[in-house]
PDB file of C-alpha atoms in Angstrom:
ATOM      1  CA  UNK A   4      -1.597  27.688 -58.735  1.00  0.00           C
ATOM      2  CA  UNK A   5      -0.559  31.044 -59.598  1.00  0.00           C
ATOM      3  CA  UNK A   6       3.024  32.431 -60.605  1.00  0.00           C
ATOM      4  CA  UNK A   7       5.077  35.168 -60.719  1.00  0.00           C
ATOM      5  CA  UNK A   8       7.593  35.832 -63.627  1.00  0.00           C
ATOM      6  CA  UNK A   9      10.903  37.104 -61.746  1.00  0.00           C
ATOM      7  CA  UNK A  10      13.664  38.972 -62.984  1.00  0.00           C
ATOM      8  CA  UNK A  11      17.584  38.530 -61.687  1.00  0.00           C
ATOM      9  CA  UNK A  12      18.547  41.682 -60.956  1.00  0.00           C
ATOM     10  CA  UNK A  13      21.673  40.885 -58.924  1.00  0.00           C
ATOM     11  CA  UNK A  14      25.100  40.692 -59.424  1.00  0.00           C
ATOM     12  CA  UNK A  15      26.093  37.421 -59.391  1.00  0.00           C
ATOM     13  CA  UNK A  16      27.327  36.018 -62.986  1.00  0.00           C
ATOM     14  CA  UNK A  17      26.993  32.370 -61.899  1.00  0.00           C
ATOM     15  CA  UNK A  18      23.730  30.605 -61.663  1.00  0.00           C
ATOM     16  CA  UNK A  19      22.520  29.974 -57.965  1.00  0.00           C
ATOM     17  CA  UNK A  20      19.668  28.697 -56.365  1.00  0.00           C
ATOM     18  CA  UNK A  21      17.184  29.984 -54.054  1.00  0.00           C
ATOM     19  CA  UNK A  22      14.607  28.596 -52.158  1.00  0.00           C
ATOM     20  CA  UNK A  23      10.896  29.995 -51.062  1.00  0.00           C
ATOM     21  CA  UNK A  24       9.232  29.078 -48.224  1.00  0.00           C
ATOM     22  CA  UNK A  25       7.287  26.027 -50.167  1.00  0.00           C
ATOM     23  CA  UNK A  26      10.675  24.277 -50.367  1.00  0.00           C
ATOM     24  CA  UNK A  27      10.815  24.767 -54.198  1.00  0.00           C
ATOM     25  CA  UNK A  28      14.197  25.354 -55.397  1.00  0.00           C
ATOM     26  CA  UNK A  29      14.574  28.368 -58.226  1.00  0.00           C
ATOM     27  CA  UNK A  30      18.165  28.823 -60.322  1.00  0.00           C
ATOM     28  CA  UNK A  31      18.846  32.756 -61.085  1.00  0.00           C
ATOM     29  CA  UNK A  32      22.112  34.158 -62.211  1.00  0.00           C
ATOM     30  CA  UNK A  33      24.132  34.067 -65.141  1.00  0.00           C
ATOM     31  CA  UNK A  34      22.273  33.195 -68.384  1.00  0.00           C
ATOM     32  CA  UNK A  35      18.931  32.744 -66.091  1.00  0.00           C
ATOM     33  CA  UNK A  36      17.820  36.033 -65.865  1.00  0.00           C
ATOM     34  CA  UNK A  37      14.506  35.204 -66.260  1.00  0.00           C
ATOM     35  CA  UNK A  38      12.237  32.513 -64.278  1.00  0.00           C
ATOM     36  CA  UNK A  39       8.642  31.692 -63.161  1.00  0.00           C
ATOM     37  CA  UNK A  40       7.844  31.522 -59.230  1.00  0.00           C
ATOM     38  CA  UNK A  41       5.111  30.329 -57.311  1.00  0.00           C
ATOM     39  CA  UNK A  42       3.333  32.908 -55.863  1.00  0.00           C
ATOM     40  CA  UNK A  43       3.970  31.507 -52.124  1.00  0.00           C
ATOM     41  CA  UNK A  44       7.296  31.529 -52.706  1.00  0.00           C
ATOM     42  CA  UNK A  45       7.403  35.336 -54.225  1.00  0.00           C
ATOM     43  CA  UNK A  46       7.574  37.298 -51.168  1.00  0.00           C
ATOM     44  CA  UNK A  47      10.411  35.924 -49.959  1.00  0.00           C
ATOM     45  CA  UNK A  48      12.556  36.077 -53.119  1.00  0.00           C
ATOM     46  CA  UNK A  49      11.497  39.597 -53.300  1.00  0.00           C
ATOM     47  CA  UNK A  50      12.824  40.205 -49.896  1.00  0.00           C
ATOM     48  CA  UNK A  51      16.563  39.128 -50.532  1.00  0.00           C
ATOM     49  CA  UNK A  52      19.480  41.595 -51.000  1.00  0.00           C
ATOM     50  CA  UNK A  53      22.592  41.903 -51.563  1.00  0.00           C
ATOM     51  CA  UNK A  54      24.319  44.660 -49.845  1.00  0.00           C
ATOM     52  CA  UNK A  55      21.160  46.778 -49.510  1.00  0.00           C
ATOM     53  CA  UNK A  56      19.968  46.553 -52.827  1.00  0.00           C
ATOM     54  CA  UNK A  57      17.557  43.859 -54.455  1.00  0.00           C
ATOM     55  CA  UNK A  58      18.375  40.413 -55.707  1.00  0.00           C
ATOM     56  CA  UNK A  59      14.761  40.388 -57.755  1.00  0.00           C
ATOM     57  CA  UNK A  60      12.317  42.513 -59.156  1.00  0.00           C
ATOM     58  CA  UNK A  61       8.732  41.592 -60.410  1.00  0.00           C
ATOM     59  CA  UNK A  62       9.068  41.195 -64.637  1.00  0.00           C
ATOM     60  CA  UNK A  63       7.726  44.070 -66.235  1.00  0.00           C
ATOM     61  CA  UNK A  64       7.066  45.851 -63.487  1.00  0.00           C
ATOM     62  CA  UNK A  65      10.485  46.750 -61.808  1.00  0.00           C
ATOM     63  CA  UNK A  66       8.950  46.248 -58.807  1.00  0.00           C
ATOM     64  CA  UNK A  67      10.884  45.154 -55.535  1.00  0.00           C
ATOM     65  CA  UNK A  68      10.512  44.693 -52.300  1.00  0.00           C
ATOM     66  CA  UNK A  69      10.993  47.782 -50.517  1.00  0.00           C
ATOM     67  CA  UNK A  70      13.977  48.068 -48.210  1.00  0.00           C
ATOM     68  CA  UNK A  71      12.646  47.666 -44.643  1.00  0.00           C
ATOM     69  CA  UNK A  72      13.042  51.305 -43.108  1.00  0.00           C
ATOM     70  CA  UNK A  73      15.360  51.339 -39.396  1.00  0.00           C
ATOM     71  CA  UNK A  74      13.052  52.176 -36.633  1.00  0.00           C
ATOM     72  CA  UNK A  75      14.697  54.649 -34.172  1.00  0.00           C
ATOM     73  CA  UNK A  76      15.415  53.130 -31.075  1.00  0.00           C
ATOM     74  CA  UNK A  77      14.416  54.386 -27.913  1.00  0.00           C
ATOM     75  CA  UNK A  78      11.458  56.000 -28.565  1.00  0.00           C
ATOM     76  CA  UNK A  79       7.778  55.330 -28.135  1.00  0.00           C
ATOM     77  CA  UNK A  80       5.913  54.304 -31.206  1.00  0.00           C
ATOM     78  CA  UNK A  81       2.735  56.334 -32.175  1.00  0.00           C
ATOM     79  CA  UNK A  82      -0.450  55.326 -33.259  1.00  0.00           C
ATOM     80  CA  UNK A  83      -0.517  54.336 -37.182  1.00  0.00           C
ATOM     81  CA  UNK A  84      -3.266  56.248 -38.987  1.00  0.00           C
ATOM     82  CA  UNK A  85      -3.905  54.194 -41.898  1.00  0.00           C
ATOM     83  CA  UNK A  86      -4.278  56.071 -45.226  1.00  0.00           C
ATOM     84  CA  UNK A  87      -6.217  55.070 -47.948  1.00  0.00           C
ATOM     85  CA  UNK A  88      -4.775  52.396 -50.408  1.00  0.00           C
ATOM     86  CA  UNK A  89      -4.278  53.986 -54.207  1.00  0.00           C
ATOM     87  CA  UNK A  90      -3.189  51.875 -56.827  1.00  0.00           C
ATOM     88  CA  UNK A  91       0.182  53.382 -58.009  1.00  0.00           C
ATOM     89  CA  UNK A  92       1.401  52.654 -61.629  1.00  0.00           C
ATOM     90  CA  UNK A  93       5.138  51.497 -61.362  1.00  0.00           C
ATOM     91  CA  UNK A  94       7.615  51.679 -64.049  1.00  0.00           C
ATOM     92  CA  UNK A  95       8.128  48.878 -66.260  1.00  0.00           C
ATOM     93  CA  UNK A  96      11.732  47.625 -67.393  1.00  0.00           C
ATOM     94  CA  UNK A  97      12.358  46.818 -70.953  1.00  0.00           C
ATOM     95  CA  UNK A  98      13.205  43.029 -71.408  1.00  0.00           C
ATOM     96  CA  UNK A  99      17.327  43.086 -72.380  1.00  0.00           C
ATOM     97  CA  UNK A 100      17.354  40.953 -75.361  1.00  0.00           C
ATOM     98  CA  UNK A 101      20.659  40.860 -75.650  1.00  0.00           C
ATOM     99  CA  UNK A 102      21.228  39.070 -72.617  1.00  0.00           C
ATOM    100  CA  UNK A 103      18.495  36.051 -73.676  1.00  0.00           C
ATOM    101  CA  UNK A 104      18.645  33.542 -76.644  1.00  0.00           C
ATOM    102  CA  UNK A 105      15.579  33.967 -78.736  1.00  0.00           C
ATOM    103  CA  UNK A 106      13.506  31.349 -77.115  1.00  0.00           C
ATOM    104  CA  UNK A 107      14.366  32.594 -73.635  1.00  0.00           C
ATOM    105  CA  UNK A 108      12.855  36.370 -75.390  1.00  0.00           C
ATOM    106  CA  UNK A 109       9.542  34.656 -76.713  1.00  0.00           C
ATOM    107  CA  UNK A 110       9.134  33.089 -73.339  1.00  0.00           C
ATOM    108  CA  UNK A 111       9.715  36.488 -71.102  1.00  0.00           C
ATOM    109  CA  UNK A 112       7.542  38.291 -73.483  1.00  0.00           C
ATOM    110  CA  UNK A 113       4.953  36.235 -73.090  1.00  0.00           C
ATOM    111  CA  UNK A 114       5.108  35.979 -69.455  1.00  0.00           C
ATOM    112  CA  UNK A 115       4.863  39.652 -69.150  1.00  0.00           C
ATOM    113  CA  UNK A 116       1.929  41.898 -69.541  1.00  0.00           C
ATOM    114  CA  UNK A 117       1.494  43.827 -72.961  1.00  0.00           C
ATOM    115  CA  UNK A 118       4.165  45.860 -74.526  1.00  0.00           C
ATOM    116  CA  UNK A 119       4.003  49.058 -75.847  1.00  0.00           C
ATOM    117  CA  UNK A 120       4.938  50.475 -79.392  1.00  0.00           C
ATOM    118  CA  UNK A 121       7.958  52.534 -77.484  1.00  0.00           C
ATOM    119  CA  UNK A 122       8.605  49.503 -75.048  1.00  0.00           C
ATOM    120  CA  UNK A 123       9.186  47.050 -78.061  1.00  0.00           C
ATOM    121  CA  UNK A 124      11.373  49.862 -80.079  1.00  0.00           C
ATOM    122  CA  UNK A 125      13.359  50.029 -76.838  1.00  0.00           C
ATOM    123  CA  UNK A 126      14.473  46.263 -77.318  1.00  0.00           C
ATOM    124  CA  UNK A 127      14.842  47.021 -80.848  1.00  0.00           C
ATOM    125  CA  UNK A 128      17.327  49.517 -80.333  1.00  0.00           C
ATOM    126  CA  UNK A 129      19.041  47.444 -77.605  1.00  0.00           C
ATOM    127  CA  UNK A 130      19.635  44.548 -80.087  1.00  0.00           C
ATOM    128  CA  UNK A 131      20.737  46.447 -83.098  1.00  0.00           C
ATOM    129  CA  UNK A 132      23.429  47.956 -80.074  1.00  0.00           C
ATOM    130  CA  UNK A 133      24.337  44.408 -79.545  1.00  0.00           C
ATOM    131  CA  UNK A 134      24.789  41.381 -81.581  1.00  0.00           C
ATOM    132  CA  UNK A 135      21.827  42.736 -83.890  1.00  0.00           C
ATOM    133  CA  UNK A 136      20.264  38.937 -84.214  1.00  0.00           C
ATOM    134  CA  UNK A 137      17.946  38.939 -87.346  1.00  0.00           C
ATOM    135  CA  UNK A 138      16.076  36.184 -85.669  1.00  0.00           C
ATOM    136  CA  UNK A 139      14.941  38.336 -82.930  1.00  0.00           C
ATOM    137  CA  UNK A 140      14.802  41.765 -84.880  1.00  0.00           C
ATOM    138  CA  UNK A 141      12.361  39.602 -86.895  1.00  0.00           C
ATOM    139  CA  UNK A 142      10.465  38.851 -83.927  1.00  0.00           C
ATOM    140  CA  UNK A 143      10.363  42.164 -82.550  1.00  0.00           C
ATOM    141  CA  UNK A 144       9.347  43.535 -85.883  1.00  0.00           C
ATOM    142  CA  UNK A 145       6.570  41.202 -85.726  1.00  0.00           C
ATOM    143  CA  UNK A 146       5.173  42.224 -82.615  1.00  0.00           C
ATOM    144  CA  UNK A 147       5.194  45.669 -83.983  1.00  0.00           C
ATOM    145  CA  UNK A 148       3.382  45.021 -86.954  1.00  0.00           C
ATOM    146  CA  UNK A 149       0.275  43.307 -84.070  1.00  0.00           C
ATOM    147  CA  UNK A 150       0.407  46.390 -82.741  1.00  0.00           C
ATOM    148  CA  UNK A 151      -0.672  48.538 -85.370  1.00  0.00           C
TER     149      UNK A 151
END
């Protein structure tokens, strides 16, 4: 079976659950900013909103589901030309850690695909602005040294 890490990228502060078309029930908000999908179910989750704008976005990718573009009504639709498919590289978002315990960190980081030097410093810098856990600047530092 193969899954999808998901990010929360809505507003809601509580945790709430959401449901993909397998019937499998997924909790998001709040402290759960973080979660693994089934890959069935991704689509779908992908495809909520929240006044316009995206309840999830693909972990470390920032990838969402487009919004679907109004067609104009009344007039005739023409012929789609199909153009050829090109891989585009999307930006990545830099895991928060200040919003995840350290566990919940190890886990995301894990999930995702590999950092970068600048992508790790990034969460570095976003600690220290926080609560500045030594636990996770540890950790971080850690994965910096594997990088060299």
């Amino acid at each position: 079976m193969n899954t999808i890490t998901l990010r929360y990228i809505g507003k809601n502060w509580g945790t709430q659950s959401y449901y993909g078309p397998t019937g499998t029930r997924y909790r998001f908000g709040g402290s759960r900013a973080v979660g693994v999908v089934k890959g069935e179910d991704v689509d779908k989750l992908l495809s909520l909103r929240e006044n316009g704008k995206p309840l999830f976005a693909v972990e470390g990718t920032g990838y969402s589901m487009p919004s679907p573009v109004p067609r104009p009504k009344g007039k005739r639709r023409e012929q789609a030309v199909e153009a050829p498919q090109e891989e585009v590289e999307l930006p990545r978002i830099v895991i928060d850690p200040r919003e995840l315990t350290t566990l919940q960190l190890k886990e995301s980081i894990e999930a995702s695909t590999p950092m970068t030097m600048r992508e790790i410093e990034q969460m570095i810098e976003l600690e220290n602005s926080g609560k500045a856990r030594q636990s996770i600047l540890n950790y971080l530092g850690g994965l910096m040294k594997a990088l060299k």
